[in-house]
Coordinates of C-alpha atoms in Angstrom, one line a residue:
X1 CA 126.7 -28.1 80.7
X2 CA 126.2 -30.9 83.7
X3 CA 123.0 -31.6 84.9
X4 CA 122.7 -30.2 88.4
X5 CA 122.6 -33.0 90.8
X6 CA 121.2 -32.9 94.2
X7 CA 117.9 -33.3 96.2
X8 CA 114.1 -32.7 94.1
X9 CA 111.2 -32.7 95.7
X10 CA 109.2 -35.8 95.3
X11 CA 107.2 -36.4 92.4
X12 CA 103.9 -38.2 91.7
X13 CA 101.7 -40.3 93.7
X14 CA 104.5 -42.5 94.5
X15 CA 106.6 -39.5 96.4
X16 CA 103.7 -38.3 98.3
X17 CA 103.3 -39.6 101.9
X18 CA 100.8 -42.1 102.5
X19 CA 97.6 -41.5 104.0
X20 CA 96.5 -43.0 107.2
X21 CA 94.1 -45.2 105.0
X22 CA 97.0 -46.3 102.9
X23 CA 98.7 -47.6 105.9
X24 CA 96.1 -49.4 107.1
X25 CA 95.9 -51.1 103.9
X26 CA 99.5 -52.1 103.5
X27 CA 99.2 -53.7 107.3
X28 CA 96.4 -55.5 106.3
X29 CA 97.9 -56.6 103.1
X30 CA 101.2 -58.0 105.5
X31 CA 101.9 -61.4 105.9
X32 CA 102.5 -60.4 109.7
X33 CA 98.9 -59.4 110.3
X34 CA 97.2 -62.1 110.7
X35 CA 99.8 -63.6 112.8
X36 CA 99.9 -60.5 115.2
X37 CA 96.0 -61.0 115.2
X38 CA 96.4 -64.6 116.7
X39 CA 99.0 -63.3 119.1
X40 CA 96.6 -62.0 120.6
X41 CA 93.3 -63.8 120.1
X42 CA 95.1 -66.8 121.5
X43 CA 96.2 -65.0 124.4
X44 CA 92.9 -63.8 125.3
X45 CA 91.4 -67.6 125.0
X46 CA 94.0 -68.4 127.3
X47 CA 92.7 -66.3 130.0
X48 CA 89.0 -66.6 129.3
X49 CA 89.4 -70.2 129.1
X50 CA 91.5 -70.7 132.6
X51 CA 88.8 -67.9 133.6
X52 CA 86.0 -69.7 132.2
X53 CA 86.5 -73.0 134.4
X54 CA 87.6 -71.6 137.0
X55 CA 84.5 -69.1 137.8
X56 CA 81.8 -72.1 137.0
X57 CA 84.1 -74.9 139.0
X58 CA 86.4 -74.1 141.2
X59 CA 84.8 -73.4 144.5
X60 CA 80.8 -74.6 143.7
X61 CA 78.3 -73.3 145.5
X62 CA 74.9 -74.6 146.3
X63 CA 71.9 -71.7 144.6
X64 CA 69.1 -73.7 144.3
X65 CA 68.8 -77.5 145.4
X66 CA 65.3 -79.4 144.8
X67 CA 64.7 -82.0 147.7
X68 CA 61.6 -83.9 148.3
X69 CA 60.6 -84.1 152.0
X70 CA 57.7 -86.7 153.5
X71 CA 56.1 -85.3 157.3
X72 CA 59.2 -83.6 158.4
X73 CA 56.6 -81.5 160.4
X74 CA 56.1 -84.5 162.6
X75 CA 58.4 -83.7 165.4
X76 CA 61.0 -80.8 166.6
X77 CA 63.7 -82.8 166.3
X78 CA 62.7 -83.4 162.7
X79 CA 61.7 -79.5 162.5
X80 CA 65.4 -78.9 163.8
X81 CA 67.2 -81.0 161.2
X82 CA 65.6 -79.4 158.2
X83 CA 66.2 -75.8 159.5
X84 CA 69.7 -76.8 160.2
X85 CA 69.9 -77.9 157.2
X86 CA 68.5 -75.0 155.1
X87 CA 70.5 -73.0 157.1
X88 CA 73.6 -74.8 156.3
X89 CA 73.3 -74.8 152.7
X90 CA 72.7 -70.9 153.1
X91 CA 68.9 -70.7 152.4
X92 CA 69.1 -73.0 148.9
X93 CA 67.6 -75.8 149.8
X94 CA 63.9 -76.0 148.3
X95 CA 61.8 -78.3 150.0
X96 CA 58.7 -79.5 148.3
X97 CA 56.2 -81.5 150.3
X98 CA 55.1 -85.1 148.7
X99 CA 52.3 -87.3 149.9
X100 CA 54.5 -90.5 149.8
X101 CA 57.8 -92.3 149.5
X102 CA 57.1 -93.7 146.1
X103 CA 56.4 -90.2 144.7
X104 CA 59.4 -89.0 146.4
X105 CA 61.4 -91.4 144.3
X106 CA 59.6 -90.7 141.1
X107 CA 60.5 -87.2 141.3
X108 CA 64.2 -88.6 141.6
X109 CA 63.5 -90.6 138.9
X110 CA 62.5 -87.6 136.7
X111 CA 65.4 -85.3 138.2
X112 CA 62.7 -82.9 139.3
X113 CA 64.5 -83.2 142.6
X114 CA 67.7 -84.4 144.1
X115 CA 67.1 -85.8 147.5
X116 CA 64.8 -87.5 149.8
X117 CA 64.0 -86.6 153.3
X118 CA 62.0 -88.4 155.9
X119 CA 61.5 -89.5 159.4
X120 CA 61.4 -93.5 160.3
X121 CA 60.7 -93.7 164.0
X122 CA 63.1 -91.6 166.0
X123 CA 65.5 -91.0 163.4
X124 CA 65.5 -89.2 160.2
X125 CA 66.5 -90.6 156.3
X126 CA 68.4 -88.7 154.0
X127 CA 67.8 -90.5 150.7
X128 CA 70.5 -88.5 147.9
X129 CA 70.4 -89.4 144.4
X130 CA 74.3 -90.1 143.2
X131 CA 73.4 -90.5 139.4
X132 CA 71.2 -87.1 139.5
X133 CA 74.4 -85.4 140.8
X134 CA 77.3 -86.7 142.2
X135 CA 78.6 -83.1 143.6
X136 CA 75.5 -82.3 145.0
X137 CA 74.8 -85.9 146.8
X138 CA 78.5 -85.7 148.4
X139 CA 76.9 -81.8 150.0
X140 CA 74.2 -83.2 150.8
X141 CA 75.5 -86.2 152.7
X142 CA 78.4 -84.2 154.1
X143 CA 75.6 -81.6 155.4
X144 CA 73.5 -83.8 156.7
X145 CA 76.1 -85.6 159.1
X146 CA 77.3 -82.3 160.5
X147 CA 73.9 -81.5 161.1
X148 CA 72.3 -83.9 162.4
X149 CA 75.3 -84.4 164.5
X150 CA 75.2 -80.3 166.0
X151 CA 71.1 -81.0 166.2
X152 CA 71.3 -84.2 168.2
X153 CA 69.4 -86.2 165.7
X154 CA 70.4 -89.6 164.2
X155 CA 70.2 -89.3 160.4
X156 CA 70.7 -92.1 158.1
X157 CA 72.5 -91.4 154.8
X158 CA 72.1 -93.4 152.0
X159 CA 72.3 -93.2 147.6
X160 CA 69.0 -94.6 146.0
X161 CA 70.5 -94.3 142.7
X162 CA 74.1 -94.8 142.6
X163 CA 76.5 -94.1 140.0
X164 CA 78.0 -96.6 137.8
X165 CA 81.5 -98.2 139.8
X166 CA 83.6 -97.4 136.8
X167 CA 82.4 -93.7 137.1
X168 CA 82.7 -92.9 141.2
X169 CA 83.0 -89.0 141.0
X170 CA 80.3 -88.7 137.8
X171 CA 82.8 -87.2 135.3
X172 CA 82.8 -89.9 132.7
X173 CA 79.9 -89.2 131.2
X174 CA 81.2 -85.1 130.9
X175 CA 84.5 -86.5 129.2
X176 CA 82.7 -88.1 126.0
X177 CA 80.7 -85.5 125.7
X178 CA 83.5 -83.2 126.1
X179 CA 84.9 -85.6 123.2
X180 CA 82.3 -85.1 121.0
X181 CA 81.7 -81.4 121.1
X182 CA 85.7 -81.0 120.5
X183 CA 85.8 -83.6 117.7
X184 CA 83.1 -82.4 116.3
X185 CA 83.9 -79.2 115.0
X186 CA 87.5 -80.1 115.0
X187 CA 86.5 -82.3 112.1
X188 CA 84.8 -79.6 110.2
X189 CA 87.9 -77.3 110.6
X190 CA 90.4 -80.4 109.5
X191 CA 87.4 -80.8 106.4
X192 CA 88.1 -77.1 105.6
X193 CA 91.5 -77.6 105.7
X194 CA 92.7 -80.5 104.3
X195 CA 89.3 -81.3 102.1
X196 CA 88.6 -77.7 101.0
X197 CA 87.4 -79.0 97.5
X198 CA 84.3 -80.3 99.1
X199 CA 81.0 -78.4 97.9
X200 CA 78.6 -77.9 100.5
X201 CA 76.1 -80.8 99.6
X202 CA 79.3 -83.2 100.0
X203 CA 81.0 -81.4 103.2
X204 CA 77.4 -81.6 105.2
X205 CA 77.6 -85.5 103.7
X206 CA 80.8 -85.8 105.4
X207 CA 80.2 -83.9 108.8
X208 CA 77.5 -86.6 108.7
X209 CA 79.6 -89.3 108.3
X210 CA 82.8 -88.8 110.7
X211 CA 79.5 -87.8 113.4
X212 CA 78.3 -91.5 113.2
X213 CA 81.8 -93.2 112.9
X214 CA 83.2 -90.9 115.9
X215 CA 80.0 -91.6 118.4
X216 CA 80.5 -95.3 117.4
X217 CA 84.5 -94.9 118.2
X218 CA 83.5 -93.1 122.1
X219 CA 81.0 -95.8 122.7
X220 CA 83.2 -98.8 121.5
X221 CA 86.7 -97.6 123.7
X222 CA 84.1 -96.5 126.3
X223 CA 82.4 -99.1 127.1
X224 CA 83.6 -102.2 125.1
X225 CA 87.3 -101.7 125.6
X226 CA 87.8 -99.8 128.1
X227 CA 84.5 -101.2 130.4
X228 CA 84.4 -97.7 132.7
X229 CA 81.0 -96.9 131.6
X230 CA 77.7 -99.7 130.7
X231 CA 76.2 -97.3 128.0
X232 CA 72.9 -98.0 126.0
X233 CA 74.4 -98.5 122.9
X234 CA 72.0 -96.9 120.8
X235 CA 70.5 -94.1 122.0
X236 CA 74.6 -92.8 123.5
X237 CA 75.5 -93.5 120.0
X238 CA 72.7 -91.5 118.6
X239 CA 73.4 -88.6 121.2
X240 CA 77.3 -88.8 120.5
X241 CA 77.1 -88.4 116.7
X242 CA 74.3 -85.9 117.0
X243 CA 76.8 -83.4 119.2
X244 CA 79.9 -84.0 116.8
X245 CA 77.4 -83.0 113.9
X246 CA 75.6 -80.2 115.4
X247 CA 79.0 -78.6 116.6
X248 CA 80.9 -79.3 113.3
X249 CA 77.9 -77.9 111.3
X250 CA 78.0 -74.5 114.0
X251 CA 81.4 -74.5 112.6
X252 CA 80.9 -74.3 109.2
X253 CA 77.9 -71.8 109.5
X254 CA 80.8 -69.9 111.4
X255 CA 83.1 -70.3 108.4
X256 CA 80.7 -69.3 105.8
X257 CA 80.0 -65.6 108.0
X258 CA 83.4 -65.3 109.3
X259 CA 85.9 -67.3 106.9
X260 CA 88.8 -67.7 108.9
X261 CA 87.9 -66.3 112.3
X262 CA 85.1 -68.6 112.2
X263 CA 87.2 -70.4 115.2
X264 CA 86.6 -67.7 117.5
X265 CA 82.8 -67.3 117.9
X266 CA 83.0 -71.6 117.7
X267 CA 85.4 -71.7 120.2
X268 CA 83.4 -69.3 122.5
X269 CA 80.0 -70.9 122.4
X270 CA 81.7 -74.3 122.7
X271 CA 84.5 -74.4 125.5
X272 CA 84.2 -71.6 127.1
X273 CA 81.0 -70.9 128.0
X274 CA 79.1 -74.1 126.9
X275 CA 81.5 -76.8 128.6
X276 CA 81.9 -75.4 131.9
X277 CA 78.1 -74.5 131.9
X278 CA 77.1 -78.3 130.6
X279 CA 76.4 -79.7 134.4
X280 CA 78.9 -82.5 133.6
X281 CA 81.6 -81.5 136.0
X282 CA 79.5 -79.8 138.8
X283 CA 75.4 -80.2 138.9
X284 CA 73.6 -77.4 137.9
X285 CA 72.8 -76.2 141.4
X286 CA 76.0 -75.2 142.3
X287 CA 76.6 -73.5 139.3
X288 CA 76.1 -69.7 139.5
X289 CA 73.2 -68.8 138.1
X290 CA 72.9 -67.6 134.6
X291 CA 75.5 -70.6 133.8
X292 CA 73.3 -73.2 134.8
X293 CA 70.0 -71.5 133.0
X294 CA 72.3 -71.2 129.9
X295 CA 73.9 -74.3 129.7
X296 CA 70.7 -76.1 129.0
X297 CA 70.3 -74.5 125.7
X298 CA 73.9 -74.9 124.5
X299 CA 74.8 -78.0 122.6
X300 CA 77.5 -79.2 125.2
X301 CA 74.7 -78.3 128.0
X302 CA 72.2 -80.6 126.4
X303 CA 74.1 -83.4 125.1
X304 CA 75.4 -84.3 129.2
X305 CA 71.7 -84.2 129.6
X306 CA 70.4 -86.2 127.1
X307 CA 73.2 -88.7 127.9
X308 CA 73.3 -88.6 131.3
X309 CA 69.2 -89.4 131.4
X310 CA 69.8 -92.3 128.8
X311 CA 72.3 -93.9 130.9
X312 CA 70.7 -93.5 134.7
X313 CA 67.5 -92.2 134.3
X314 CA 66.4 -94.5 130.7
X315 CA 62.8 -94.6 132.2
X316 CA 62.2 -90.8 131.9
X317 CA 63.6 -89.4 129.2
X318 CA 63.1 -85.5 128.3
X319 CA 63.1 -84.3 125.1
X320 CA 64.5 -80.9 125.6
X321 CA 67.8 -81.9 125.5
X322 CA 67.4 -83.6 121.9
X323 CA 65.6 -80.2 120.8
X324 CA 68.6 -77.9 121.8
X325 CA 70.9 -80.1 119.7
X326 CA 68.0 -80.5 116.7
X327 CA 67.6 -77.1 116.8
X328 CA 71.4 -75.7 116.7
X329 CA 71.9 -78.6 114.1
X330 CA 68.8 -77.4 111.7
X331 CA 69.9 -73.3 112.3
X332 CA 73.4 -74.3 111.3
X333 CA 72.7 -76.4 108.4
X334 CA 70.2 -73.7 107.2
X335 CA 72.5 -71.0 107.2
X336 CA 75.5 -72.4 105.9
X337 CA 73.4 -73.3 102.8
X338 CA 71.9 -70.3 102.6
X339 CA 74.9 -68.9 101.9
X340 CA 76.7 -71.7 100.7
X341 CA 78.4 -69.3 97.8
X342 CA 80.5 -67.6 100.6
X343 CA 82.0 -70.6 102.1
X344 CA 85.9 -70.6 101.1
X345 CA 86.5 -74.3 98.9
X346 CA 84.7 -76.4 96.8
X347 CA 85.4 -76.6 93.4
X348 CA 84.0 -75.6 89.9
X349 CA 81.8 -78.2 88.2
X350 CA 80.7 -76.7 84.9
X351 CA 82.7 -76.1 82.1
X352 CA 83.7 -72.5 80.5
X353 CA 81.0 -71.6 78.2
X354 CA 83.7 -69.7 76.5
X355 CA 86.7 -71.5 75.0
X356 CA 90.0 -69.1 73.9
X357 CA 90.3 -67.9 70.7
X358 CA 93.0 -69.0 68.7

């Protein structure tokens, strides 16, 4: 007798259809996934990044400006000017009343406040501080002439505290810090990469290491080659390695939690809400508002301060800006060794306690 040939109903797990927990599962398992993923991801950061910038610089807007005034009460024409000028700048300007010129300047000094106004005679001086924020002193002084101007009052514009000439428009000192934050936790991604036999001990020993041999690289083309910037060699060297370390040790507390994604939260804190929040590209005053109250506490935020002080303001330095980086550096160090086992690499460094029987 033949065998009867012809269609059977499937047999067996393998003939059954797949549940929808199955499919998931063989997606995942797909070479194409993670690829599809990325599709994606990357063309989110595309938007949020050109979003990003654009929201914090594109069109700035003054929201809060600090500006020391000396017996502008005297007269009406006086009175006038600094209404006109408030009025101007949309209600932002806050006016705080000091006894005399030299503490006037010494609030300048200490970037408690951004501009100096005062009558001499007939005429009144608008004293704007260059170094303490180069978008906000160009407002100012642009302001002020169109006031003064519409209010029939001679007003004398002048910088006190000038920016460096290799640095006219104040964005030098936002381009190496830019330069370390990227680097910095660019390094620690290459270190996963292409040193993934690193144990943890050895990888924060080498975070360490490219940190002070990349500050000392930005300061030497910086200054020394290139001559756009006179830095204080020490204490921008210090700040420089301390933002590559900090952000290539967020980086690698990222990559013990996450493993590979670890790019995404990094890439968040870092360049899309920590850059255009730092104050290096437009002052903090005409930022909107929760970006320039978060940008201090970021490590991008604070590094533009604490470099940005050390080269103009060396007299009065804060130490807030040290502690945001300290801070991020010690909470990322902490956790990636916490949980040190999870990070993907190293390498085994005992021997089998068991040999193979022969």
């Amino acid at each position: 007798m033949s065998e009867k040939r012809g269609t059977s109903a499937p047999h067996g797990a393998h003939g059954r259809p797949l549940t929808s927990g199955e499919r998931w599962a063989a997606i995942k398992a797909s070479p194409f996934f993670p690829a599809i993923v990325l599709v994606f991801i990357l063309a989110a950061a595309a938007g949020l990044f050109a979003g990003s910038y654009t929201y914090a610089m594109a069109n700035p807007t003054p929201r809060h400006i600090p500006t020391a005034v000396i017996g502008l009460r005297a007269s009406p024409s006086e009175r006038a000017f600094a209404g006109g000028m408030d009025k101007a700048l949309h209600g932002t300007l806050r006016l705080t009343e000091y006894a005399g010129y030299a503490e006037a300047v010494r609030a300048v000094e200490e970037q408690r406040e951004f501009a100096v106004l005062r009558p001499r005679g007939r005429t009144v001086e608008l004293d704007v501080a260059g170094a303490a924020g180069a978008s906000v002193a160009q407002l100012l002084a642009e302001t002020g002439a169109k006031v003064g101007k519409a209010a029939g009052v001679d007003v004398r514009i002048r910088d006190i505290k000038p920016l460096q000439r290799g640095d006219p428009r104040g964005l030098a000192l936002f381009y190496i810090s830019l330069a370390a934050v990227i680097i910095g936790f660019v390094g620690a991604i290459q270190l996963s990469v292409h040193a993934r036999a690193l144990n943890p001990a050895e990888r924060i020993a080498f975070t360490i290491t490219y940190a002070l041999v990349g500050g000392f690289a930005i300061v030497a083309v910086v200054d020394w080659w290139l001559g756009a910037l006179r830095l204080p060699f020490m204490a921008s060297w210090a700040i420089l390695a301390l933002t590559m370390f900090t952000t290539g040790m967020v980086f690698s507390m990222f990559n013990t939690l996450m493993g590979r994604w670890a790019m995404i939260p990094t890439w968040g804190l870092m360049v899309l809400l920590g850059n255009p929040s730092s104050g290096g590209a437009v002052s903090w005053p005409l930022l909107p508002s929760p970006l320039g109250h978060i940008g201090r506490w970021l490590p991008p935020g604070a590094s533009v301060n604490a470099q940005h002080t050390a080269v103009y303001f060396g007299g009065y330095q804060h130490l807030f800006p040290y502690l945001v980086l300290a801070g991020w550096a010690v909470v990322s160090c902490t956790v990636f060794w916490v949980w040190r086992h999870r990070h993907p690499g190293g390498r085994e460094t005992g021997t089998p306690e068991h040999a193979a029987d022969a």
